[in-house]
């Protein structure tokens, strides 16, 4: 009797996330699709100008898509080497005592609120980047990438670490038995064996970075232009939605266009998550 | 188990106790320009009336007015008059927004303190913001590139600046869009080639305000209308301000409230 009750309770917990996801998906489509009555899908995705509040308005989100992609790819350049590197060190080389300190520390990075990262980027890293590279302004794609990279680092590191730890000991022992050195074992046996997990870590890191909002709103500078250099201010899809949703009158073209952006973002993250899932399962 | 229940009971009684002492509640949201006035006034008002609890949020003028229309706040702070579109929306929902002018504010055009340019005409400001001028040299400064900083579209300051300074023209697409007065001030303070605009209340020695059409953004010139980039600040209520909202707005309009307005660098209306 009691077992059954608990079972049903847990079932409803589990199905609740499906309900939420379905609700979000329906809302996104319902509020996002009407924009394509005003502008064609092609013009929306590849338009070069985003002037939603002017008359006549322009709803081109190409600069925003490219802004998101540039910042996210930049973040991966930071997060992947550092994340996979620390995963390799923590699981293969670190003394167990050191591992006990390192692992939670890396994971602690994930618990810092994004607004704190944003503030750090705006007040400290931005001016530093500006002086270091002699730029007109420090709030750039580059700055945002570094901060986002730090934020995606724990995701990449902890999933890659799980993947590397899951490699069976026999493989390592066989490698040593054949006379391989520690370094050779790690790079030629362990990492290839864990590669699907590591790739999944990278993709989930991508998902983490592309969806981040507050930090890029504060640090990336917010210029809606097609980026020509990483040292330029850029504007991401998430930052646009966050900054403008409050102002857009409900049911207006601007409002639907913002949901249209959310829809594009939804497909991008969904695609990458499915990909990661497929790679993990092989 | 008993211990947990006791603890729960204690927590509940504390919570209820707090609720009893603060039984009248007021919520405000909107313009980040009006935010400091609303916050200080709320603190002093709550000191005078221990039974009142006031919560004040930012978000931008558009957010505040949308919240008033949705009925989730009692007062919407706004640094621009309500738009026709918003009025229409409000009427559909049976809400009659009425604005009370609680203070006046100038929009200061600011540059980095090291910038030798001390004066700009409205035409020059417009040319800079629309992208016709790219270098400080063209307006009598150094050969640096101008970094144009603007506000996002939820900002009332942006709306007013767009109307008064740009005549409705488009801001250049590569202008930086920042989300608050404070963010603009911080970025200009740290960027030698930057130009930005903020409410008078956010002026500090870290940035330099330039003369616009030969007039420095002083309180006197905002009141007299000599300074061109000036605007009234509003608190919008559903219908004429009544009840607690009315008491609060009257408090801001009282000599004590207007003193807060003045202390924060805005211009009193009474």
CSV table of C-alpha atoms in Angstrom, one decimal, chain B residues 35-225:
chain,number,residue,atom,x,y,z
B,35,UNK,CA,14.0,53.8,-8.7
B,36,UNK,CA,16.3,55.6,-6.2
B,37,UNK,CA,13.6,58.2,-5.4
B,38,UNK,CA,11.0,55.5,-4.9
B,39,UNK,CA,13.4,53.4,-2.7
B,40,UNK,CA,14.4,56.3,-0.4
B,41,UNK,CA,10.8,57.5,-0.2
B,42,UNK,CA,9.6,54.0,0.6
B,43,UNK,CA,12.2,53.7,3.4
B,44,UNK,CA,11.2,57.0,5.0
B,45,UNK,CA,7.5,56.3,4.5
B,46,UNK,CA,7.8,52.9,6.2
B,47,UNK,CA,9.6,54.5,9.1
B,48,UNK,CA,6.7,56.9,9.6
B,49,UNK,CA,4.1,54.2,9.1
B,50,UNK,CA,5.2,50.9,10.7
B,51,UNK,CA,2.1,49.1,9.5
B,52,UNK,CA,3.0,49.6,5.8
B,53,UNK,CA,5.3,47.4,3.7
B,54,UNK,CA,6.4,48.8,0.3
B,55,UNK,CA,8.3,46.8,-2.3
B,56,UNK,CA,10.1,48.6,-5.1
B,57,UNK,CA,11.5,47.0,-8.2
B,58,UNK,CA,13.2,48.4,-11.3
B,59,UNK,CA,12.9,46.8,-14.8
B,60,UNK,CA,12.4,49.9,-16.9
B,61,UNK,CA,9.4,52.2,-17.6
B,62,UNK,CA,7.8,49.7,-20.0
B,63,UNK,CA,8.0,46.9,-17.5
B,64,UNK,CA,6.4,49.1,-14.8
B,65,UNK,CA,3.5,50.2,-17.1
B,66,UNK,CA,2.9,46.6,-18.3
B,67,UNK,CA,2.8,45.5,-14.7
B,68,UNK,CA,0.2,48.2,-13.8
B,69,UNK,CA,-1.9,47.1,-16.8
B,70,UNK,CA,-1.6,43.5,-15.6
B,71,UNK,CA,-2.7,44.6,-12.2
B,72,UNK,CA,0.5,43.2,-10.5
B,73,UNK,CA,1.7,46.5,-9.1
B,74,UNK,CA,0.0,49.5,-7.5
B,75,UNK,CA,2.2,52.2,-8.9
B,76,UNK,CA,4.2,52.2,-12.2
B,77,UNK,CA,7.3,54.4,-12.1
B,78,UNK,CA,8.0,55.9,-15.5
B,79,UNK,CA,10.5,58.2,-17.0
B,80,UNK,CA,8.3,58.9,-20.0
B,81,UNK,CA,4.6,59.6,-20.6
B,82,UNK,CA,2.5,56.5,-21.3
B,83,UNK,CA,2.3,55.5,-25.0
B,84,UNK,CA,-1.0,55.5,-26.9
B,85,UNK,CA,-0.5,51.7,-27.5
B,86,UNK,CA,-0.2,51.2,-23.8
B,87,UNK,CA,-3.3,53.3,-23.0
B,88,UNK,CA,-5.3,51.3,-25.5
B,89,UNK,CA,-4.1,48.0,-23.9
B,90,UNK,CA,-5.0,49.4,-20.4
B,91,UNK,CA,-8.5,50.4,-21.5
B,92,UNK,CA,-9.1,46.9,-22.8
B,93,UNK,CA,-8.3,45.6,-19.4
B,94,UNK,CA,-10.4,48.2,-17.6
B,95,UNK,CA,-7.5,50.1,-16.2
B,96,UNK,CA,-7.2,53.9,-16.3
B,97,UNK,CA,-3.6,54.9,-15.9
B,98,UNK,CA,-3.2,58.4,-14.4
B,99,UNK,CA,0.2,59.9,-14.2
B,100,UNK,CA,1.5,62.2,-11.4
B,101,UNK,CA,4.6,64.2,-12.1
B,102,UNK,CA,6.8,63.6,-9.0
B,103,UNK,CA,10.1,65.2,-10.1
B,104,UNK,CA,11.9,66.5,-13.2
B,105,UNK,CA,15.1,65.1,-14.6
B,106,UNK,CA,17.6,66.1,-17.2
B,107,UNK,CA,19.3,63.6,-19.4
B,108,UNK,CA,23.0,64.3,-19.1
B,109,UNK,CA,25.3,63.4,-22.1
B,110,UNK,CA,28.4,62.0,-20.6
B,111,UNK,CA,32.0,61.3,-21.7
B,112,UNK,CA,35.1,60.0,-20.1
B,113,UNK,CA,36.7,62.6,-17.7
B,114,UNK,CA,39.9,62.6,-19.8
B,115,UNK,CA,38.0,63.6,-23.0
B,116,UNK,CA,38.7,67.3,-23.9
B,117,UNK,CA,35.3,67.7,-25.6
B,118,UNK,CA,33.2,69.8,-23.3
B,119,UNK,CA,30.3,70.9,-25.4
B,120,UNK,CA,28.1,69.3,-28.2
B,121,UNK,CA,25.2,70.6,-30.2
B,122,UNK,CA,22.0,68.6,-30.6
B,123,UNK,CA,22.9,68.1,-34.3
B,124,UNK,CA,26.4,66.7,-33.3
B,125,UNK,CA,24.8,64.4,-30.8
B,126,UNK,CA,22.4,63.2,-33.4
B,127,UNK,CA,25.2,62.7,-36.0
B,128,UNK,CA,27.3,60.7,-33.4
B,129,UNK,CA,24.4,58.5,-32.4
B,130,UNK,CA,23.2,57.8,-36.0
B,131,UNK,CA,26.7,57.0,-37.2
B,132,UNK,CA,27.5,60.0,-39.4
B,133,UNK,CA,30.4,61.0,-37.1
B,134,UNK,CA,32.8,58.3,-36.0
B,135,UNK,CA,35.8,60.1,-34.5
B,136,UNK,CA,36.1,62.6,-31.7
B,137,UNK,CA,38.3,64.7,-34.0
B,138,UNK,CA,35.2,65.6,-36.0
B,139,UNK,CA,33.7,67.4,-33.0
B,140,UNK,CA,36.9,69.0,-31.8
B,141,UNK,CA,38.4,66.2,-29.7
B,142,UNK,CA,41.2,63.7,-30.1
B,143,UNK,CA,41.6,61.2,-32.9
B,144,UNK,CA,40.0,58.4,-30.9
B,145,UNK,CA,37.0,56.3,-32.2
B,146,UNK,CA,33.8,57.2,-30.6
B,147,UNK,CA,32.2,54.3,-28.6
B,148,UNK,CA,28.5,55.0,-28.7
B,149,UNK,CA,26.6,53.7,-25.7
B,150,UNK,CA,22.8,53.6,-25.7
B,151,UNK,CA,20.1,52.0,-23.6
B,152,UNK,CA,18.0,49.0,-24.4
B,153,UNK,CA,14.5,49.6,-25.7
B,154,UNK,CA,12.8,49.0,-22.3
B,155,UNK,CA,14.3,52.2,-21.1
B,156,UNK,CA,12.3,55.3,-20.7
B,157,UNK,CA,15.6,57.3,-20.8
B,158,UNK,CA,16.1,55.8,-24.3
B,159,UNK,CA,12.6,56.7,-25.4
B,160,UNK,CA,13.0,60.3,-24.3
B,161,UNK,CA,16.6,60.6,-25.7
B,162,UNK,CA,15.3,59.1,-29.0
B,163,UNK,CA,12.6,61.7,-29.2
B,164,UNK,CA,14.5,64.8,-27.9
B,165,UNK,CA,18.0,64.2,-29.3
B,166,UNK,CA,17.6,61.9,-32.3
B,167,UNK,CA,14.2,63.2,-33.6
B,168,UNK,CA,13.2,59.5,-33.9
B,169,UNK,CA,16.1,58.5,-36.1
B,170,UNK,CA,17.7,55.1,-35.7
B,171,UNK,CA,20.6,54.6,-33.4
B,172,UNK,CA,23.6,53.1,-35.3
B,173,UNK,CA,23.4,49.3,-35.1
B,174,UNK,CA,26.9,48.9,-33.6
B,175,UNK,CA,26.0,51.1,-30.6
B,176,UNK,CA,26.4,49.3,-27.3
B,177,UNK,CA,23.0,48.6,-25.6
B,178,UNK,CA,23.2,48.5,-21.9
B,179,UNK,CA,20.5,47.6,-19.4
B,180,UNK,CA,20.6,50.4,-16.8
B,181,UNK,CA,21.7,53.9,-16.0
B,182,UNK,CA,24.4,52.5,-13.7
B,183,UNK,CA,25.8,50.2,-16.4
B,184,UNK,CA,26.1,53.2,-18.8
B,185,UNK,CA,27.8,55.3,-16.2
B,186,UNK,CA,30.2,52.5,-15.2
B,187,UNK,CA,31.1,51.7,-18.8
B,188,UNK,CA,31.7,55.4,-19.8
B,189,UNK,CA,33.8,55.8,-16.6
B,190,UNK,CA,36.0,52.9,-17.8
B,191,UNK,CA,36.1,53.7,-21.5
B,192,UNK,CA,38.2,56.7,-22.7
B,193,UNK,CA,36.4,57.0,-26.1
B,194,UNK,CA,32.8,56.5,-24.9
B,195,UNK,CA,29.8,58.7,-25.0
B,196,UNK,CA,26.6,57.8,-23.2
B,197,UNK,CA,23.5,59.4,-21.6
B,198,UNK,CA,22.1,59.0,-18.1
B,199,UNK,CA,19.6,60.6,-15.7
B,200,UNK,CA,21.0,63.5,-13.7
B,201,UNK,CA,20.8,61.5,-10.5
B,202,UNK,CA,23.5,59.1,-11.8
B,203,UNK,CA,26.1,61.8,-12.4
B,204,UNK,CA,29.3,61.3,-10.5
B,205,UNK,CA,32.9,62.7,-10.6
B,206,UNK,CA,33.8,59.5,-12.5
B,207,UNK,CA,32.2,60.8,-15.7
B,208,UNK,CA,32.0,64.2,-17.3
B,209,UNK,CA,28.8,65.8,-18.4
B,210,UNK,CA,29.1,67.9,-21.5
B,211,UNK,CA,27.2,71.1,-22.3
B,212,UNK,CA,24.3,70.6,-24.7
B,213,UNK,CA,23.6,73.6,-27.0
B,214,UNK,CA,25.9,75.6,-24.6
B,215,UNK,CA,24.0,74.7,-21.4
B,216,UNK,CA,25.3,72.5,-18.7
B,217,UNK,CA,22.7,70.1,-17.2
B,218,UNK,CA,22.1,72.0,-13.9
B,219,UNK,CA,18.9,71.9,-11.9
B,220,UNK,CA,18.2,75.5,-12.6
B,221,UNK,CA,18.4,75.0,-16.3
B,222,UNK,CA,16.3,71.9,-16.2
B,223,UNK,CA,13.5,73.8,-14.3
B,224,UNK,CA,13.7,76.8,-16.6
B,225,UNK,CA,13.7,74.7,-19.7
